[in-house]
Amino acid sequence: MKFPLARGFWHLFKGYWSSPEKWKARGLLTSVIALNLIMVYLLVRINDWYRVFYDALQAYDWASFWPLIGEFTGLAFIYIVIAVYAVYLRQMLTINWRTWMTEQYLARWMHGQVYYRLQVLRSDTDNPDQRISEDINQFVSLTLTLLIGILKQLTTLGAFAVVLWNLSGAITVPVGGTEFTIYGYMFWLSLLYSGLGTYFVHVVGKKLIRLNFDQQRYEADFRFSMMRVRENSESIAFYRGEMAEGVGFKERFANVIKNYWGLMRRTKLLNFYVNGYGQLAIIFPLIMAAPRYYAGEMALGGLMQTISAFGRVQDALSFFVDSYGSIAELAAVIQRLSGFTEHMEESARVTSNIVHREGTGDALALHNLSIALPDGAPLLTACTLTLPHGSRILVTGASGAGKSTLLRTLAGIWPYGSGTVEMPQDSSRLFLPQRPYLVLGTLRRALSYPRTATAPDTEITRVLGLVGLTHFSARLDDADDWSRILSLGEQQRLAFARILLIRPDWIFLDEATSALDEAREHALYQLLYQELPNASIISVGHRSTLFALHDRELHLSNQTYTYQEIPHES
């Protein structure tokens, strides 16, 4: 394992075990390890039982048969109970660890709009949802399985190596005219056999790491393409884009299948090797111990005990061989999670030269504000403005002039630029994009978003009536995908209902009425002015009819701006 991979593993591993839950976690882990050590002890006892039992068989000792069967039954029963609880407690630890890691990653992903910055700053961050939902689960389960497996096999190795050494005796090997005596030769043969097996399994299976990594990525891309169709089904239907979408599906699925064939071929080679290695391990100790048995140096019970001990030692030394597929999968998971973690940390570290602060007055003030694109191209330069409370401002300009980016900057989510944005102290604000976001769940929750507390039913019903959505009043507690049920025009009207329920001091509308007819647009703006007469409204739009609904125009063009009153006929 290369150092960066080991460092990535440690970075992911250490958090939970030094968290406030560390003592509970360590207690569970200690219990699991203790149970596995007891299982090893029972295996040693069962291994010793083999010697006694087969010696009794060889001596035709019928009187010992049933007592020995009873002893084995007792040992096996205890072993089964302990093995079941060892797995149960390990699964309990898996749940606790996964819960903690998931909560940590969700908090980091949502904090400081990292989920948004990842799209702006790191377009190569693929499928954060899969990183959090699937990769964390795989990391925790694989890590615990492998870690406990290693500890158990090391204990098994220590216990049965002594048994195998004592059972092996010595063998004399003639080399030329000299004879060499090798003590504990079965142990050394087991060590040599497993060492060679471990080396060659890495040679055969090392490409599985990259193949597993790519397989997860291609599967996620294919799944995401289908999610996109579900989310944009109406647009695709209007375009009659089924053929184009089908081509996209086939291209992504072809990547899945092509990589899977590579995974199959490499796994086939690995399975040939692992199964051949395992089958040879059955006959190998019998061949090596046969000379001493036929020479009368050990009884049948000793032979069977030797073969069993050799198998336990060989299993322990071959843990890497048997678990190589899981190790390769864990390595791929570590790479994906480490990359995702690194990208989140990079996004969180990005600092902006745009200062956001609260002022002492009731106006929104921009001081020497400059806005740029991620590549450094300027959109707006040295903008200094004071927008008084109660303003009704229309932001205009050609497409690409930076109108929506200006709203992102005022919201504090756009980091590229410099200057100062000063908002009135303790003022509430609400930003509405062109396509409103409707949270999954009930219509009541969608109306109240982003607040968690909801308004009284009477107020919700009144507001829905004002925006022309009275027919939805009876469905407030219906949980559904409202972005699919409501047309874009209905979604925009629902967003205006959201404004009336939340009643912010400053309202920012980014083409929030683009799907409405002019009469409905006019009625909704008038509704805002009547219901929220003291609110400040800043709108981005292209329609000429919007000029009649605003008092001032902020026009953006070629990195500069003009700010002027909009004349209205008396």
PDB file of N, CA, C and O in Angstrom, residues 449-494:
ATOM      1  N   TYR A 449     -40.431  26.658   3.322  1.00  0.00           N
ATOM      2  CA  TYR A 449     -38.990  26.559   3.121  1.00  0.00           C
ATOM      3  C   TYR A 449     -38.386  27.948   2.910  1.00  0.00           C
ATOM      4  O   TYR A 449     -38.956  28.768   2.207  1.00  0.00           O
ATOM      5  N   PRO A 450     -37.224  28.285   3.531  1.00  0.00           N
ATOM      6  CA  PRO A 450     -36.316  27.410   4.279  1.00  0.00           C
ATOM      7  C   PRO A 450     -36.612  27.307   5.776  1.00  0.00           C
ATOM      8  O   PRO A 450     -35.815  26.747   6.511  1.00  0.00           O
ATOM      9  N   ARG A 451     -37.697  27.904   6.225  1.00  0.00           N
ATOM     10  CA  ARG A 451     -38.038  27.784   7.632  1.00  0.00           C
ATOM     11  C   ARG A 451     -38.576  26.386   7.930  1.00  0.00           C
ATOM     12  O   ARG A 451     -39.162  25.746   7.066  1.00  0.00           O
ATOM     13  N   THR A 452     -38.369  25.935   9.161  1.00  0.00           N
ATOM     14  CA  THR A 452     -38.882  24.621   9.564  1.00  0.00           C
ATOM     15  C   THR A 452     -40.248  24.746  10.219  1.00  0.00           C
ATOM     16  O   THR A 452     -41.051  23.817  10.165  1.00  0.00           O
ATOM     17  N   ALA A 453     -40.520  25.902  10.857  1.00  0.00           N
ATOM     18  CA  ALA A 453     -41.838  26.131  11.446  1.00  0.00           C
ATOM     19  C   ALA A 453     -42.796  26.597  10.356  1.00  0.00           C
ATOM     20  O   ALA A 453     -42.416  27.324   9.438  1.00  0.00           O
ATOM     21  N   THR A 454     -44.045  26.180  10.437  1.00  0.00           N
ATOM     22  CA  THR A 454     -45.030  26.524   9.417  1.00  0.00           C
ATOM     23  C   THR A 454     -46.047  27.521   9.967  1.00  0.00           C
ATOM     24  O   THR A 454     -46.283  27.594  11.184  1.00  0.00           O
ATOM     25  N   ALA A 455     -46.654  28.271   9.061  1.00  0.00           N
ATOM     26  CA  ALA A 455     -47.671  29.242   9.438  1.00  0.00           C
ATOM     27  C   ALA A 455     -48.990  28.523   9.717  1.00  0.00           C
ATOM     28  O   ALA A 455     -49.185  27.372   9.318  1.00  0.00           O
ATOM     29  N   PRO A 456     -49.936  29.189  10.376  1.00  0.00           N
ATOM     30  CA  PRO A 456     -51.266  28.590  10.600  1.00  0.00           C
ATOM     31  C   PRO A 456     -51.964  28.279   9.281  1.00  0.00           C
ATOM     32  O   PRO A 456     -51.737  28.955   8.266  1.00  0.00           O
ATOM     33  N   ASP A 457     -52.819  27.279   9.301  1.00  0.00           N
ATOM     34  CA  ASP A 457     -53.524  26.875   8.080  1.00  0.00           C
ATOM     35  C   ASP A 457     -54.330  28.014   7.481  1.00  0.00           C
ATOM     36  O   ASP A 457     -54.432  28.156   6.257  1.00  0.00           O
ATOM     37  N   THR A 458     -54.944  28.838   8.341  1.00  0.00           N
ATOM     38  CA  THR A 458     -55.765  29.938   7.840  1.00  0.00           C
ATOM     39  C   THR A 458     -54.929  30.930   7.034  1.00  0.00           C
ATOM     40  O   THR A 458     -55.371  31.411   5.987  1.00  0.00           O
ATOM     41  N   GLU A 459     -53.729  31.208   7.506  1.00  0.00           N
ATOM     42  CA  GLU A 459     -52.858  32.146   6.794  1.00  0.00           C
ATOM     43  C   GLU A 459     -52.357  31.527   5.491  1.00  0.00           C
ATOM     44  O   GLU A 459     -52.289  32.207   4.454  1.00  0.00           O
ATOM     45  N   ILE A 460     -52.005  30.245   5.530  1.00  0.00           N
ATOM     46  CA  ILE A 460     -51.548  29.569   4.302  1.00  0.00           C
ATOM     47  C   ILE A 460     -52.662  29.566   3.264  1.00  0.00           C
ATOM     48  O   ILE A 460     -52.438  29.854   2.082  1.00  0.00           O
ATOM     49  N   THR A 461     -53.883  29.264   3.692  1.00  0.00           N
ATOM     50  CA  THR A 461     -55.015  29.234   2.761  1.00  0.00           C
ATOM     51  C   THR A 461     -55.264  30.616   2.164  1.00  0.00           C
ATOM     52  O   THR A 461     -55.542  30.751   0.961  1.00  0.00           O
ATOM     53  N   ARG A 462     -55.172  31.641   3.003  1.00  0.00           N
ATOM     54  CA  ARG A 462     -55.377  33.011   2.511  1.00  0.00           C
ATOM     55  C   ARG A 462     -54.334  33.386   1.466  1.00  0.00           C
ATOM     56  O   ARG A 462     -54.661  33.922   0.397  1.00  0.00           O
ATOM     57  N   VAL A 463     -53.067  33.046   1.741  1.00  0.00           N
ATOM     58  CA  VAL A 463     -51.982  33.405   0.827  1.00  0.00           C
ATOM     59  C   VAL A 463     -52.092  32.630  -0.485  1.00  0.00           C
ATOM     60  O   VAL A 463     -51.874  33.182  -1.563  1.00  0.00           O
ATOM     61  N   LEU A 464     -52.435  31.348  -0.403  1.00  0.00           N
ATOM     62  CA  LEU A 464     -52.622  30.570  -1.631  1.00  0.00           C
ATOM     63  C   LEU A 464     -53.733  31.164  -2.489  1.00  0.00           C
ATOM     64  O   LEU A 464     -53.652  31.167  -3.725  1.00  0.00           O
ATOM     65  N   GLY A 465     -54.781  31.660  -1.841  1.00  0.00           N
ATOM     66  CA  GLY A 465     -55.843  32.308  -2.596  1.00  0.00           C
ATOM     67  C   GLY A 465     -55.366  33.579  -3.286  1.00  0.00           C
ATOM     68  O   GLY A 465     -55.758  33.867  -4.423  1.00  0.00           O
ATOM     69  N   LEU A 466     -54.492  34.335  -2.618  1.00  0.00           N
ATOM     70  CA  LEU A 466     -53.987  35.583  -3.202  1.00  0.00           C
ATOM     71  C   LEU A 466     -53.169  35.334  -4.462  1.00  0.00           C
ATOM     72  O   LEU A 466     -53.183  36.154  -5.392  1.00  0.00           O
ATOM     73  N   VAL A 467     -52.439  34.203  -4.518  1.00  0.00           N
ATOM     74  CA  VAL A 467     -51.594  33.926  -5.684  1.00  0.00           C
ATOM     75  C   VAL A 467     -52.278  33.005  -6.689  1.00  0.00           C
ATOM     76  O   VAL A 467     -51.651  32.552  -7.655  1.00  0.00           O
ATOM     77  N   GLY A 468     -53.556  32.711  -6.473  1.00  0.00           N
ATOM     78  CA  GLY A 468     -54.300  31.909  -7.432  1.00  0.00           C
ATOM     79  C   GLY A 468     -54.078  30.419  -7.331  1.00  0.00           C
ATOM     80  O   GLY A 468     -54.215  29.697  -8.324  1.00  0.00           O
ATOM     81  N   LEU A 469     -53.746  29.924  -6.133  1.00  0.00           N
ATOM     82  CA  LEU A 469     -53.532  28.486  -5.945  1.00  0.00           C
ATOM     83  C   LEU A 469     -54.471  27.923  -4.879  1.00  0.00           C
ATOM     84  O   LEU A 469     -54.119  27.000  -4.142  1.00  0.00           O
ATOM     85  N   THR A 470     -55.681  28.468  -4.822  1.00  0.00           N
ATOM     86  CA  THR A 470     -56.643  28.048  -3.795  1.00  0.00           C
ATOM     87  C   THR A 470     -56.916  26.557  -3.847  1.00  0.00           C
ATOM     88  O   THR A 470     -57.105  25.901  -2.809  1.00  0.00           O
ATOM     89  N   HIS A 471     -56.904  25.979  -5.035  1.00  0.00           N
ATOM     90  CA  HIS A 471     -57.258  24.565  -5.195  1.00  0.00           C
ATOM     91  C   HIS A 471     -56.244  23.625  -4.551  1.00  0.00           C
ATOM     92  O   HIS A 471     -56.501  22.427  -4.437  1.00  0.00           O
ATOM     93  N   PHE A 472     -55.111  24.155  -4.117  1.00  0.00           N
ATOM     94  CA  PHE A 472     -54.128  23.310  -3.429  1.00  0.00           C
ATOM     95  C   PHE A 472     -54.252  23.394  -1.903  1.00  0.00           C
ATOM     96  O   PHE A 472     -53.503  22.731  -1.191  1.00  0.00           O
ATOM     97  N   SER A 473     -55.193  24.197  -1.404  1.00  0.00           N
ATOM     98  CA  SER A 473     -55.318  24.370   0.053  1.00  0.00           C
ATOM     99  C   SER A 473     -55.659  23.073   0.762  1.00  0.00           C
ATOM    100  O   SER A 473     -55.297  22.866   1.920  1.00  0.00           O
ATOM    101  N   ALA A 474     -56.383  22.183   0.068  1.00  0.00           N
ATOM    102  CA  ALA A 474     -56.778  20.916   0.697  1.00  0.00           C
ATOM    103  C   ALA A 474     -55.677  19.872   0.655  1.00  0.00           C
ATOM    104  O   ALA A 474     -55.851  18.772   1.186  1.00  0.00           O
ATOM    105  N   ARG A 475     -54.542  20.204   0.046  1.00  0.00           N
ATOM    106  CA  ARG A 475     -53.469  19.203  -0.111  1.00  0.00           C
ATOM    107  C   ARG A 475     -52.202  19.605   0.650  1.00  0.00           C
ATOM    108  O   ARG A 475     -51.112  19.167   0.310  1.00  0.00           O
ATOM    109  N   LEU A 476     -52.357  20.407   1.685  1.00  0.00           N
ATOM    110  CA  LEU A 476     -51.190  20.914   2.406  1.00  0.00           C
ATOM    111  C   LEU A 476     -50.354  19.789   3.013  1.00  0.00           C
ATOM    112  O   LEU A 476     -49.128  19.914   3.120  1.00  0.00           O
ATOM    113  N   ASP A 477     -50.990  18.722   3.429  1.00  0.00           N
ATOM    114  CA  ASP A 477     -50.264  17.632   4.092  1.00  0.00           C
ATOM    115  C   ASP A 477     -49.988  16.458   3.168  1.00  0.00           C
ATOM    116  O   ASP A 477     -49.572  15.390   3.626  1.00  0.00           O
ATOM    117  N   ASP A 478     -50.188  16.654   1.873  1.00  0.00           N
ATOM    118  CA  ASP A 478     -49.845  15.617   0.902  1.00  0.00           C
ATOM    119  C   ASP A 478     -48.341  15.647   0.643  1.00  0.00           C
ATOM    120  O   ASP A 478     -47.786  16.695   0.279  1.00  0.00           O
ATOM    121  N   ALA A 479     -47.680  14.522   0.839  1.00  0.00           N
ATOM    122  CA  ALA A 479     -46.237  14.427   0.568  1.00  0.00           C
ATOM    123  C   ALA A 479     -46.046  13.905  -0.842  1.00  0.00           C
ATOM    124  O   ALA A 479     -46.519  12.823  -1.188  1.00  0.00           O
ATOM    125  N   ASP A 480     -45.346  14.692  -1.674  1.00  0.00           N
ATOM    126  CA  ASP A 480     -45.155  14.295  -3.058  1.00  0.00           C
ATOM    127  C   ASP A 480     -43.998  15.088  -3.635  1.00  0.00           C
ATOM    128  O   ASP A 480     -43.423  15.970  -2.974  1.00  0.00           O
ATOM    129  N   ASP A 481     -43.649  14.789  -4.876  1.00  0.00           N
ATOM    130  CA  ASP A 481     -42.623  15.542  -5.596  1.00  0.00           C
ATOM    131  C   ASP A 481     -43.313  16.733  -6.263  1.00  0.00           C
ATOM    132  O   ASP A 481     -43.737  16.664  -7.413  1.00  0.00           O
ATOM    133  N   TRP A 482     -43.425  17.837  -5.523  1.00  0.00           N
ATOM    134  CA  TRP A 482     -44.204  18.980  -5.987  1.00  0.00           C
ATOM    135  C   TRP A 482     -43.564  19.677  -7.189  1.00  0.00           C
ATOM    136  O   TRP A 482     -44.265  20.331  -7.969  1.00  0.00           O
ATOM    137  N   SER A 483     -42.271  19.548  -7.352  1.00  0.00           N
ATOM    138  CA  SER A 483     -41.631  20.139  -8.536  1.00  0.00           C
ATOM    139  C   SER A 483     -42.075  19.411  -9.806  1.00  0.00           C
ATOM    140  O   SER A 483     -41.993  19.980 -10.901  1.00  0.00           O
ATOM    141  N   ARG A 484     -42.539  18.178  -9.683  1.00  0.00           N
ATOM    142  CA  ARG A 484     -43.042  17.436 -10.826  1.00  0.00           C
ATOM    143  C   ARG A 484     -44.533  17.698 -11.039  1.00  0.00           C
ATOM    144  O   ARG A 484     -45.006  17.777 -12.179  1.00  0.00           O
ATOM    145  N   ILE A 485     -45.276  17.865  -9.955  1.00  0.00           N
ATOM    146  CA  ILE A 485     -46.722  18.057 -10.052  1.00  0.00           C
ATOM    147  C   ILE A 485     -47.069  19.455 -10.552  1.00  0.00           C
ATOM    148  O   ILE A 485     -47.959  19.630 -11.396  1.00  0.00           O
ATOM    149  N   LEU A 486     -46.369  20.473 -10.044  1.00  0.00           N
ATOM    150  CA  LEU A 486     -46.687  21.856 -10.381  1.00  0.00           C
ATOM    151  C   LEU A 486     -45.963  22.277 -11.654  1.00  0.00           C
ATOM    152  O   LEU A 486     -44.797  21.940 -11.863  1.00  0.00           O
ATOM    153  N   SER A 487     -46.657  23.024 -12.492  1.00  0.00           N
ATOM    154  CA  SER A 487     -45.991  23.626 -13.649  1.00  0.00           C
ATOM    155  C   SER A 487     -45.029  24.703 -13.167  1.00  0.00           C
ATOM    156  O   SER A 487     -45.091  25.147 -12.002  1.00  0.00           O
ATOM    157  N   LEU A 488     -44.131  25.148 -14.063  1.00  0.00           N
ATOM    158  CA  LEU A 488     -43.168  26.174 -13.659  1.00  0.00           C
ATOM    159  C   LEU A 488     -43.891  27.457 -13.251  1.00  0.00           C
ATOM    160  O   LEU A 488     -43.491  28.120 -12.286  1.00  0.00           O
ATOM    161  N   GLY A 489     -44.959  27.799 -13.960  1.00  0.00           N
ATOM    162  CA  GLY A 489     -45.730  28.985 -13.583  1.00  0.00           C
ATOM    163  C   GLY A 489     -46.338  28.841 -12.201  1.00  0.00           C
ATOM    164  O   GLY A 489     -46.335  29.786 -11.399  1.00  0.00           O
ATOM    165  N   GLU A 490     -46.888  27.668 -11.886  1.00  0.00           N
ATOM    166  CA  GLU A 490     -47.446  27.425 -10.555  1.00  0.00           C
ATOM    167  C   GLU A 490     -46.352  27.437  -9.494  1.00  0.00           C
ATOM    168  O   GLU A 490     -46.564  27.921  -8.374  1.00  0.00           O
ATOM    169  N   GLN A 491     -45.185  26.907  -9.837  1.00  0.00           N
ATOM    170  CA  GLN A 491     -44.071  26.941  -8.892  1.00  0.00           C
ATOM    171  C   GLN A 491     -43.665  28.378  -8.581  1.00  0.00           C
ATOM    172  O   GLN A 491     -43.358  28.710  -7.432  1.00  0.00           O
ATOM    173  N   GLN A 492     -43.662  29.247  -9.600  1.00  0.00           N
ATOM    174  CA  GLN A 492     -43.294  30.640  -9.366  1.00  0.00           C
ATOM    175  C   GLN A 492     -44.349  31.352  -8.531  1.00  0.00           C
ATOM    176  O   GLN A 492     -44.023  32.176  -7.673  1.00  0.00           O
ATOM    177  N   ARG A 493     -45.622  31.028  -8.748  1.00  0.00           N
ATOM    178  CA  ARG A 493     -46.661  31.612  -7.899  1.00  0.00           C
ATOM    179  C   ARG A 493     -46.527  31.105  -6.463  1.00  0.00           C
ATOM    180  O   ARG A 493     -46.736  31.855  -5.505  1.00  0.00           O
ATOM    181  N   LEU A 494     -46.190  29.824  -6.305  1.00  0.00           N
ATOM    182  CA  LEU A 494     -45.985  29.289  -4.960  1.00  0.00           C
ATOM    183  C   LEU A 494     -44.819  29.991  -4.268  1.00  0.00           C
ATOM    184  O   LEU A 494     -44.848  30.226  -3.062  1.00  0.00           O
TER     185      LEU A 494
END
